[in-house]
Amino acid sequence: MGNNEVLRVKNLSKFYGSRRAVEGLNFSIRAGEIFGFLGANGAGKSTTMKMITGLAKQSGGEVFIEGKRLSKNHKECTEKIGSMIETPRFYPYLTGYQNLKFFGSLNQKVTKGQILDIAELVGLKARIHDKVKTYSLGMKQRLGIAQALLHNPKLLVLDEPTNGLDANGIREIKMFLQRVAKERGVAIMISSHILSIMESLCDTICIIENGKISEIRTLDEIKKACNKHGSHYIKTDKPNYAGMLIEERFNKKVGVTKTKVLFDTNTKELAEIIVYLTECKIPIFGAGEVDYSLEEAYLEIVGTNSEIK
Ligand SMILES: Nc1ncnc2c1ncn2[C@@H]1O[C@H](COP(=O)(O)OP(=O)(O)O)[C@@H](O)[C@H]1O
Ligand SMILES: [Mg+2]
């Protein structure tokens, strides 16, 4: 356990009656780490986040914030957490500034300077003195994140913060979350069903299925684990024939898809294989190292039948 560990979850479980929502969850998040929580609807993401932020009681297990047990040190722990779970609610007839001042002052004093700094960080400075009822959904999401950040939390927990945002809004949120993590050293736990967002944002990906963690690794590790059929590929319109030639001549096991032959090799041998296939009059449209997107990796892990959303 590193001493920059902000959150540790040990054997965490939640049952509603006899129905399991989540069970036996174990993971930790370091300062500055962006931890992506990925799973289908009903997998248990929100339930887990509610227990971590102290909004829901755990049925079993423990949550530690900077080494302190949440259940025994509720106030001390929750003060170190900023969160946005479900859509944030604000007073529509107050301005963004007034809302931040009101919600910020519930716990402790916030200064004008702090509010304006946070507004700038989330890209709301120009509109912070407008009434919230004039805000777009994306602006409300940003105000929600601003509120979560007001007290300089060590841990930021965001449940689907990109819901309802357009591509531009998503890109901006991604950029400032990266700044928050890297410049301020905040540990960020974020759930989203949009794989491409998680892929470019997160350091670690945790996949939850039916209340249990099925995979928790760095993005690179997840992709590597998916290279089951080989490290390299050759793209051709004759993958079966090409695959057979490679098996015979180079004594390798290959995997074949509709457009590709996949096999384990290195760059030097790949070049020899390309020369050989070309001599055999196999048209080659592309070749290289296999690099899965998170979406492909996710489908390999979870299976194509389970839908993500
Ligand atoms: N208040 C509740 N009462 C009973 N069951 C619940 C309650 N909240 C969530 N659940 C159930 O717990 C499981 C996990 O839900 P949730 O954490 O909301 O999943 P996710 O956020 O991944 O979509 C689901 O089966 C859901 O129906
Ligand atoms: Mg949810």
mmCIF file of C-alpha atoms and ligand atoms in Angstrom:
data_model
loop_
_atom_site.group_PDB
_atom_site.id
_atom_site.type_symbol
_atom_site.label_atom_id
_atom_site.label_comp_id
_atom_site.label_asym_id
_atom_site.label_seq_id
_atom_site.Cartn_x
_atom_site.Cartn_y
_atom_site.Cartn_z
ATOM 1 C CA MET A 1 0.000 0.000 0.000
ATOM 2 C CA GLY A 2 1.568 3.246 -1.155
ATOM 3 C CA ASN A 3 1.385 6.246 1.144
ATOM 4 C CA ASN A 4 -0.194 8.360 -1.561
ATOM 5 C CA GLU A 5 -3.220 6.092 -1.528
ATOM 6 C CA VAL A 6 -6.351 8.218 -1.124
ATOM 7 C CA LEU A 7 -9.107 5.631 -1.314
ATOM 8 C CA ARG A 8 -9.115 1.967 -0.383
ATOM 9 C CA VAL A 9 -12.174 -0.216 -0.724
ATOM 10 C CA LYS A 10 -12.051 -3.561 1.077
ATOM 11 C CA ASN A 11 -14.544 -6.344 0.518
ATOM 12 C CA LEU A 12 -17.311 -3.806 0.013
ATOM 13 C CA SER A 13 -20.839 -5.192 -0.383
ATOM 14 C CA LYS A 14 -24.369 -3.875 -0.605
ATOM 15 C CA PHE A 15 -27.533 -5.929 -0.474
ATOM 16 C CA TYR A 16 -31.055 -4.610 -0.875
ATOM 17 C CA GLY A 17 -32.919 -7.198 1.121
ATOM 18 C CA SER A 18 -31.577 -10.472 -0.177
ATOM 19 C CA ARG A 19 -30.765 -8.953 -3.580
ATOM 20 C CA ARG A 20 -27.117 -8.284 -4.265
ATOM 21 C CA ALA A 21 -26.226 -4.865 -5.674
ATOM 22 C CA VAL A 22 -22.450 -5.256 -5.258
ATOM 23 C CA GLU A 23 -20.299 -7.802 -3.460
ATOM 24 C CA GLY A 24 -16.671 -8.226 -2.446
ATOM 25 C CA LEU A 25 -15.263 -5.135 -4.150
ATOM 26 C CA ASN A 26 -11.550 -4.460 -3.637
ATOM 27 C CA PHE A 27 -9.584 -1.608 -5.152
ATOM 28 C CA SER A 28 -7.626 1.518 -4.318
ATOM 29 C CA ILE A 29 -6.971 4.884 -5.937
ATOM 30 C CA ARG A 30 -3.797 6.977 -5.598
ATOM 31 C CA ALA A 31 -3.420 10.743 -5.524
ATOM 32 C CA GLY A 32 -3.436 12.069 -9.099
ATOM 33 C CA GLU A 33 -4.870 8.863 -10.532
ATOM 34 C CA ILE A 34 -7.961 8.869 -12.754
ATOM 35 C CA PHE A 35 -9.854 5.660 -12.095
ATOM 36 C CA GLY A 36 -12.560 4.724 -14.610
ATOM 37 C CA PHE A 37 -15.512 2.704 -13.406
ATOM 38 C CA LEU A 38 -17.054 0.946 -16.371
ATOM 39 C CA GLY A 39 -20.112 -1.274 -16.502
ATOM 40 C CA ALA A 40 -23.535 -1.852 -17.999
ATOM 41 C CA ASN A 41 -26.713 -0.404 -16.530
ATOM 42 C CA GLY A 42 -27.468 -1.912 -13.138
ATOM 43 C CA ALA A 43 -23.925 -3.278 -12.697
ATOM 44 C CA GLY A 44 -23.538 -1.447 -9.398
ATOM 45 C CA LYS A 45 -21.574 1.720 -10.221
ATOM 46 C CA SER A 46 -23.826 4.260 -8.504
ATOM 47 C CA THR A 47 -24.343 2.027 -5.473
ATOM 48 C CA THR A 48 -20.571 1.733 -5.014
ATOM 49 C CA MET A 49 -20.067 5.481 -5.401
ATOM 50 C CA LYS A 50 -22.815 6.230 -2.888
ATOM 51 C CA MET A 51 -21.150 4.002 -0.300
ATOM 52 C CA ILE A 52 -17.753 5.592 -0.913
ATOM 53 C CA THR A 53 -19.154 9.098 -0.454
ATOM 54 C CA GLY A 54 -21.088 8.148 2.668
ATOM 55 C CA LEU A 55 -24.515 8.569 1.024
ATOM 56 C CA ALA A 56 -25.442 4.902 1.417
ATOM 57 C CA LYS A 57 -24.684 2.431 4.157
ATOM 58 C CA GLN A 58 -22.523 -0.552 3.320
ATOM 59 C CA SER A 59 -23.841 -4.042 4.065
ATOM 60 C CA GLY A 60 -20.308 -5.358 4.489
ATOM 61 C CA GLY A 61 -16.680 -4.405 4.052
ATOM 62 C CA GLU A 62 -14.973 -1.073 4.573
ATOM 63 C CA VAL A 63 -14.064 2.181 2.870
ATOM 64 C CA PHE A 64 -10.843 3.949 3.882
ATOM 65 C CA ILE A 65 -10.069 7.575 3.046
ATOM 66 C CA GLU A 66 -6.360 8.325 3.503
ATOM 67 C CA GLY A 67 -6.151 5.320 5.791
ATOM 68 C CA LYS A 68 -9.118 6.303 7.972
ATOM 69 C CA ARG A 69 -12.177 4.093 8.232
ATOM 70 C CA LEU A 70 -15.196 5.925 6.793
ATOM 71 C CA SER A 71 -17.701 4.229 9.086
ATOM 72 C CA LYS A 72 -15.792 5.343 12.199
ATOM 73 C CA ASN A 73 -14.712 8.812 10.999
ATOM 74 C CA HIS A 74 -17.640 9.908 8.890
ATOM 75 C CA LYS A 75 -17.210 13.674 9.108
ATOM 76 C CA GLU A 76 -13.434 13.707 8.745
ATOM 77 C CA CYS A 77 -13.583 11.375 5.751
ATOM 78 C CA THR A 78 -16.496 12.950 3.888
ATOM 79 C CA GLU A 79 -14.874 16.394 4.165
ATOM 80 C CA LYS A 80 -12.066 15.055 1.978
ATOM 81 C CA ILE A 81 -14.498 13.939 -0.723
ATOM 82 C CA GLY A 82 -16.188 15.985 -3.419
ATOM 83 C CA SER A 83 -18.869 14.243 -5.404
ATOM 84 C CA MET A 84 -21.470 14.551 -8.080
ATOM 85 C CA ILE A 85 -23.801 11.578 -8.011
ATOM 86 C CA GLU A 86 -26.815 11.752 -10.271
ATOM 87 C CA THR A 87 -27.756 15.105 -11.803
ATOM 88 C CA PRO A 88 -26.851 18.019 -9.537
ATOM 89 C CA ARG A 89 -29.709 20.120 -8.221
ATOM 90 C CA PHE A 90 -29.380 23.888 -7.995
ATOM 91 C CA TYR A 91 -31.620 26.843 -7.285
ATOM 92 C CA PRO A 92 -32.654 27.957 -10.776
ATOM 93 C CA TYR A 93 -33.403 31.567 -9.818
ATOM 94 C CA LEU A 94 -30.004 32.068 -8.216
ATOM 95 C CA THR A 95 -26.850 32.609 -10.254
ATOM 96 C CA GLY A 96 -24.139 29.983 -10.526
ATOM 97 C CA TYR A 97 -22.042 32.095 -8.177
ATOM 98 C CA GLN A 98 -24.826 32.354 -5.593
ATOM 99 C CA ASN A 99 -25.445 28.609 -5.762
ATOM 100 C CA LEU A 100 -21.769 27.853 -5.192
ATOM 101 C CA LYS A 101 -21.682 30.328 -2.318
ATOM 102 C CA PHE A 102 -24.778 28.779 -0.752
ATOM 103 C CA PHE A 103 -23.742 25.125 -1.116
ATOM 104 C CA GLY A 104 -20.133 25.933 -0.289
ATOM 105 C CA SER A 105 -21.073 27.659 2.947
ATOM 106 C CA LEU A 106 -23.007 24.651 4.227
ATOM 107 C CA ASN A 107 -19.758 23.116 5.426
ATOM 108 C CA GLN A 108 -17.361 25.992 5.875
ATOM 109 C CA LYS A 109 -16.637 29.476 4.620
ATOM 110 C CA VAL A 110 -15.747 29.883 0.985
ATOM 111 C CA THR A 111 -14.240 33.085 -0.311
ATOM 112 C CA LYS A 112 -15.156 34.956 -3.469
ATOM 113 C CA GLY A 113 -11.678 34.198 -4.800
ATOM 114 C CA GLN A 114 -12.125 30.452 -4.302
ATOM 115 C CA ILE A 115 -15.458 30.469 -6.116
ATOM 116 C CA LEU A 116 -14.100 32.425 -9.073
ATOM 117 C CA ASP A 117 -11.010 30.205 -9.303
ATOM 118 C CA ILE A 118 -13.125 27.084 -9.478
ATOM 119 C CA ALA A 119 -15.490 28.713 -11.995
ATOM 120 C CA GLU A 120 -12.515 29.454 -14.199
ATOM 121 C CA LEU A 121 -11.158 25.920 -13.846
ATOM 122 C CA VAL A 122 -14.410 24.381 -15.065
ATOM 123 C CA GLY A 123 -14.842 26.960 -17.818
ATOM 124 C CA LEU A 124 -17.852 28.765 -16.362
ATOM 125 C CA LYS A 125 -16.294 32.095 -15.481
ATOM 126 C CA ALA A 126 -18.047 34.109 -18.193
ATOM 127 C CA ARG A 127 -21.483 32.882 -17.117
ATOM 128 C CA ILE A 128 -21.036 32.506 -13.382
ATOM 129 C CA HIS A 129 -23.219 35.563 -12.598
ATOM 130 C CA ASP A 130 -26.092 34.363 -14.808
ATOM 131 C CA LYS A 131 -29.075 32.577 -13.334
ATOM 132 C CA VAL A 132 -28.798 28.796 -13.383
ATOM 133 C CA LYS A 133 -32.137 28.525 -15.209
ATOM 134 C CA THR A 134 -30.381 29.970 -18.260
ATOM 135 C CA TYR A 135 -27.675 27.261 -18.174
ATOM 136 C CA SER A 136 -27.454 24.380 -20.615
ATOM 137 C CA LEU A 137 -27.232 20.834 -19.235
ATOM 138 C CA GLY A 138 -23.492 20.891 -19.855
ATOM 139 C CA MET A 139 -23.114 24.096 -17.856
ATOM 140 C CA LYS A 140 -25.076 22.561 -14.981
ATOM 141 C CA GLN A 141 -22.789 19.529 -15.064
ATOM 142 C CA ARG A 142 -19.810 21.861 -14.843
ATOM 143 C CA LEU A 143 -21.383 23.761 -11.984
ATOM 144 C CA GLY A 144 -21.909 20.409 -10.263
ATOM 145 C CA ILE A 145 -18.247 19.553 -10.665
ATOM 146 C CA ALA A 146 -17.317 23.054 -9.471
ATOM 147 C CA GLN A 147 -19.373 22.485 -6.341
ATOM 148 C CA ALA A 148 -17.696 19.128 -5.798
ATOM 149 C CA LEU A 149 -14.286 20.816 -6.059
ATOM 150 C CA LEU A 150 -14.976 23.825 -3.822
ATOM 151 C CA HIS A 151 -13.413 22.418 -0.678
ATOM 152 C CA ASN A 152 -10.266 21.116 -2.358
ATOM 153 C CA PRO A 153 -11.177 17.453 -1.934
ATOM 154 C CA LYS A 154 -8.560 14.713 -1.993
ATOM 155 C CA LEU A 155 -11.018 12.445 -3.762
ATOM 156 C CA LEU A 156 -13.441 13.461 -6.498
ATOM 157 C CA VAL A 157 -16.260 11.019 -7.255
ATOM 158 C CA LEU A 158 -18.197 11.694 -10.453
ATOM 159 C CA ASP A 159 -21.082 9.493 -11.535
ATOM 160 C CA GLU A 160 -21.617 9.787 -15.309
ATOM 161 C CA PRO A 161 -20.568 13.465 -15.412
ATOM 162 C CA THR A 162 -20.591 13.572 -19.197
ATOM 163 C CA ASN A 163 -24.257 12.622 -19.561
ATOM 164 C CA GLY A 164 -26.036 14.981 -21.900
ATOM 165 C CA LEU A 165 -22.889 16.728 -23.098
ATOM 166 C CA ASP A 166 -21.921 17.267 -26.712
ATOM 167 C CA ALA A 167 -18.493 16.324 -28.055
ATOM 168 C CA ASN A 168 -17.069 19.742 -27.273
ATOM 169 C CA GLY A 169 -18.355 19.734 -23.718
ATOM 170 C CA ILE A 170 -16.942 16.255 -23.184
ATOM 171 C CA ARG A 171 -13.544 17.310 -24.479
ATOM 172 C CA GLU A 172 -13.465 20.320 -22.144
ATOM 173 C CA ILE A 173 -14.497 18.306 -19.089
ATOM 174 C CA LYS A 174 -11.832 15.744 -19.939
ATOM 175 C CA MET A 175 -9.200 18.454 -20.146
ATOM 176 C CA PHE A 176 -9.974 20.052 -16.828
ATOM 177 C CA LEU A 177 -10.306 16.724 -15.019
ATOM 178 C CA GLN A 178 -6.828 15.860 -16.237
ATOM 179 C CA ARG A 179 -5.595 19.186 -14.887
ATOM 180 C CA VAL A 180 -7.313 18.617 -11.557
ATOM 181 C CA ALA A 181 -5.680 15.199 -11.247
ATOM 182 C CA LYS A 182 -2.194 16.094 -12.445
ATOM 183 C CA GLU A 183 -1.819 19.650 -11.081
ATOM 184 C CA ARG A 184 -3.688 19.305 -7.808
ATOM 185 C CA GLY A 185 -3.017 15.606 -7.198
ATOM 186 C CA VAL A 186 -6.702 14.845 -6.723
ATOM 187 C CA ALA A 187 -7.712 11.175 -6.991
ATOM 188 C CA ILE A 188 -10.634 10.949 -9.407
ATOM 189 C CA MET A 189 -13.149 8.134 -9.651
ATOM 190 C CA ILE A 190 -15.385 8.538 -12.672
ATOM 191 C CA SER A 191 -18.098 6.363 -14.145
ATOM 192 C CA SER A 192 -19.215 6.629 -17.722
ATOM 193 C CA HIS A 193 -20.736 4.321 -20.282
ATOM 194 C CA ILE A 194 -18.909 6.095 -23.108
ATOM 195 C CA LEU A 195 -15.873 3.933 -23.744
ATOM 196 C CA SER A 196 -14.012 6.444 -25.864
ATOM 197 C CA ILE A 197 -14.128 8.981 -23.024
ATOM 198 C CA MET A 198 -12.754 6.492 -20.530
ATOM 199 C CA GLU A 199 -10.048 5.462 -22.963
ATOM 200 C CA SER A 200 -8.524 8.904 -23.372
ATOM 201 C CA LEU A 201 -9.104 10.039 -19.795
ATOM 202 C CA CYS A 202 -8.361 7.232 -17.362
ATOM 203 C CA ASP A 203 -5.150 5.719 -16.041
ATOM 204 C CA THR A 204 -6.903 2.672 -14.657
ATOM 205 C CA ILE A 205 -10.012 0.901 -15.862
ATOM 206 C CA CYS A 206 -12.190 -1.123 -13.519
ATOM 207 C CA ILE A 207 -14.911 -3.206 -15.118
ATOM 208 C CA ILE A 208 -17.874 -4.141 -12.942
ATOM 209 C CA GLU A 209 -20.388 -6.803 -14.016
ATOM 210 C CA ASN A 210 -23.433 -7.802 -11.988
ATOM 211 C CA GLY A 211 -22.031 -6.317 -8.806
ATOM 212 C CA LYS A 212 -18.580 -7.891 -9.062
ATOM 213 C CA ILE A 213 -15.302 -6.601 -10.446
ATOM 214 C CA SER A 214 -14.259 -8.637 -13.447
ATOM 215 C CA GLU A 215 -11.178 -6.705 -14.476
ATOM 216 C CA ILE A 216 -9.063 -3.981 -12.956
ATOM 217 C CA ARG A 217 -5.932 -2.953 -14.761
ATOM 218 C CA THR A 218 -4.183 -0.078 -16.421
ATOM 219 C CA LEU A 219 -5.458 0.724 -19.870
ATOM 220 C CA ASP A 220 -2.282 -0.695 -21.426
ATOM 221 C CA GLU A 221 -2.613 -3.935 -19.502
ATOM 222 C CA ILE A 222 -6.221 -4.356 -20.557
ATOM 223 C CA LYS A 223 -5.300 -3.934 -24.182
ATOM 224 C CA LYS A 224 -2.358 -6.331 -23.929
ATOM 225 C CA ALA A 225 -4.491 -8.975 -22.245
ATOM 226 C CA CYS A 226 -6.709 -8.868 -25.292
ATOM 227 C CA ASN A 227 -3.937 -9.702 -27.725
ATOM 228 C CA LYS A 228 -4.944 -13.356 -27.467
ATOM 229 C CA HIS A 229 -4.549 -14.070 -31.143
ATOM 230 C CA GLY A 230 -1.148 -12.543 -31.472
ATOM 231 C CA SER A 231 0.887 -9.414 -31.203
ATOM 232 C CA HIS A 232 0.803 -8.498 -34.904
ATOM 233 C CA TYR A 233 -1.582 -8.519 -37.849
ATOM 234 C CA ILE A 234 -1.578 -8.507 -41.611
ATOM 235 C CA LYS A 235 -4.586 -7.103 -43.404
ATOM 236 C CA THR A 236 -5.552 -8.798 -46.652
ATOM 237 C CA ASP A 237 -8.586 -9.888 -48.668
ATOM 238 C CA LYS A 238 -7.300 -13.493 -48.523
ATOM 239 C CA PRO A 239 -6.844 -14.017 -44.775
ATOM 240 C CA ASN A 240 -7.472 -17.773 -44.808
ATOM 241 C CA TYR A 241 -4.975 -18.479 -47.561
ATOM 242 C CA ALA A 242 -2.439 -16.059 -46.097
ATOM 243 C CA GLY A 243 -2.870 -17.659 -42.686
ATOM 244 C CA MET A 244 -2.227 -21.116 -44.107
ATOM 245 C CA LEU A 245 0.940 -19.932 -45.873
ATOM 246 C CA ILE A 246 2.251 -18.313 -42.687
ATOM 247 C CA GLU A 247 1.516 -21.449 -40.660
ATOM 248 C CA GLU A 248 3.351 -23.674 -43.091
ATOM 249 C CA ARG A 249 6.353 -21.558 -43.896
ATOM 250 C CA PHE A 250 6.954 -19.937 -40.491
ATOM 251 C CA ASN A 251 5.630 -22.724 -38.304
ATOM 252 C CA LYS A 252 3.234 -20.503 -36.340
ATOM 253 C CA LYS A 253 -0.239 -20.596 -34.928
ATOM 254 C CA VAL A 254 -2.397 -17.898 -36.499
ATOM 255 C CA GLY A 255 -5.835 -16.441 -35.846
ATOM 256 C CA VAL A 256 -7.972 -15.394 -38.807
ATOM 257 C CA THR A 257 -10.729 -12.778 -38.971
ATOM 258 C CA LYS A 258 -12.653 -11.537 -42.025
ATOM 259 C CA THR A 259 -9.921 -9.080 -42.926
ATOM 260 C CA LYS A 260 -6.855 -10.030 -40.908
ATOM 261 C CA VAL A 261 -4.382 -12.726 -39.992
ATOM 262 C CA LEU A 262 -3.131 -12.428 -36.408
ATOM 263 C CA PHE A 263 -0.030 -14.071 -34.961
ATOM 264 C CA ASP A 264 2.850 -13.574 -32.529
ATOM 265 C CA THR A 265 5.988 -12.211 -34.112
ATOM 266 C CA ASN A 266 8.475 -9.337 -34.039
ATOM 267 C CA THR A 267 9.074 -6.482 -36.438
ATOM 268 C CA LYS A 268 11.948 -8.181 -38.265
ATOM 269 C CA GLU A 269 10.088 -11.422 -38.880
ATOM 270 C CA LEU A 270 6.956 -9.486 -39.844
ATOM 271 C CA ALA A 271 8.964 -7.915 -42.665
ATOM 272 C CA GLU A 272 10.057 -11.394 -43.848
ATOM 273 C CA ILE A 273 6.471 -12.613 -43.737
ATOM 274 C CA ILE A 274 5.333 -9.645 -45.816
ATOM 275 C CA VAL A 275 8.020 -10.335 -48.427
ATOM 276 C CA TYR A 276 7.025 -14.003 -48.549
ATOM 277 C CA LEU A 277 3.294 -13.295 -48.899
ATOM 278 C CA THR A 278 4.002 -10.760 -51.620
ATOM 279 C CA GLU A 279 6.015 -13.399 -53.507
ATOM 280 C CA CYS A 280 2.963 -15.650 -53.175
ATOM 281 C CA LYS A 281 0.872 -12.864 -54.770
ATOM 282 C CA ILE A 282 -1.144 -12.134 -51.632
ATOM 283 C CA PRO A 283 -2.274 -8.498 -51.650
ATOM 284 C CA ILE A 284 -1.387 -6.802 -48.371
ATOM 285 C CA PHE A 285 -3.402 -3.761 -47.320
ATOM 286 C CA GLY A 286 -1.774 -3.170 -43.994
ATOM 287 C CA ALA A 287 0.372 -4.716 -41.282
ATOM 288 C CA GLY A 288 1.585 -3.850 -37.823
ATOM 289 C CA GLU A 289 1.266 -4.256 -34.100
ATOM 290 C CA VAL A 290 -2.162 -5.048 -32.716
ATOM 291 C CA ASP A 291 -3.511 -2.088 -30.766
ATOM 292 C CA TYR A 292 -6.976 -2.588 -29.373
ATOM 293 C CA SER A 293 -9.270 0.272 -28.587
ATOM 294 C CA LEU A 294 -10.853 0.076 -25.159
ATOM 295 C CA GLU A 295 -14.131 -0.733 -26.860
ATOM 296 C CA GLU A 296 -12.690 -3.820 -28.546
ATOM 297 C CA ALA A 297 -10.955 -4.795 -25.322
ATOM 298 C CA TYR A 298 -14.159 -4.368 -23.351
ATOM 299 C CA LEU A 299 -16.073 -6.587 -25.725
ATOM 300 C CA GLU A 300 -13.361 -9.251 -25.499
ATOM 301 C CA ILE A 301 -13.580 -9.214 -21.704
ATOM 302 C CA VAL A 302 -17.307 -8.836 -21.194
ATOM 303 C CA GLY A 303 -18.403 -10.632 -24.349
ATOM 304 C CA THR A 304 -20.262 -9.243 -27.312
ATOM 305 C CA ASN A 305 -23.658 -10.166 -25.914
ATOM 306 C CA SER A 306 -23.623 -7.817 -22.985
ATOM 307 C CA GLU A 307 -24.429 -4.355 -24.078
ATOM 308 C CA ILE A 308 -22.847 -1.337 -22.542
ATOM 309 C CA LYS A 309 -24.934 1.620 -21.518
HETATM 310 N N1 LIG B 1 -32.632 1.755 -3.634
HETATM 311 C C1 LIG B 1 -32.572 0.548 -4.206
HETATM 312 N N2 LIG B 1 -33.387 -0.461 -3.844
HETATM 313 C C2 LIG B 1 -33.299 -1.689 -4.409
HETATM 314 N N3 LIG B 1 -32.421 -2.013 -5.383
HETATM 315 C C3 LIG B 1 -31.589 -1.051 -5.808
HETATM 316 C C4 LIG B 1 -31.603 0.277 -5.260
HETATM 317 N N4 LIG B 1 -30.631 1.002 -5.863
HETATM 318 C C5 LIG B 1 -30.060 0.186 -6.774
HETATM 319 N N5 LIG B 1 -30.614 -1.039 -6.741
HETATM 320 C C6 LIG B 1 -30.204 -2.206 -7.559
HETATM 321 O O1 LIG B 1 -28.825 -2.420 -7.384
HETATM 322 C C7 LIG B 1 -28.203 -2.779 -8.620
HETATM 323 C C8 LIG B 1 -27.108 -1.795 -8.971
HETATM 324 O O2 LIG B 1 -27.662 -0.542 -9.296
HETATM 325 P P1 LIG B 1 -26.790 0.751 -9.607
HETATM 326 O O3 LIG B 1 -25.728 0.849 -8.591
HETATM 327 O O4 LIG B 1 -27.705 1.906 -9.740
HETATM 328 O O5 LIG B 1 -26.131 0.375 -11.013
HETATM 329 P P2 LIG B 1 -25.422 1.319 -12.101
HETATM 330 O O6 LIG B 1 -25.162 2.641 -11.474
HETATM 331 O O7 LIG B 1 -24.179 0.577 -12.492
HETATM 332 O O8 LIG B 1 -26.367 1.422 -13.259
HETATM 333 C C9 LIG B 1 -29.336 -2.832 -9.652
HETATM 334 O O9 LIG B 1 -29.770 -4.166 -9.747
HETATM 335 C C10 LIG B 1 -30.391 -1.962 -9.036
HETATM 336 O O10 LIG B 1 -31.663 -2.350 -9.483
HETATM 337 MG MG MG B 2 -25.732 4.546 -12.132
#
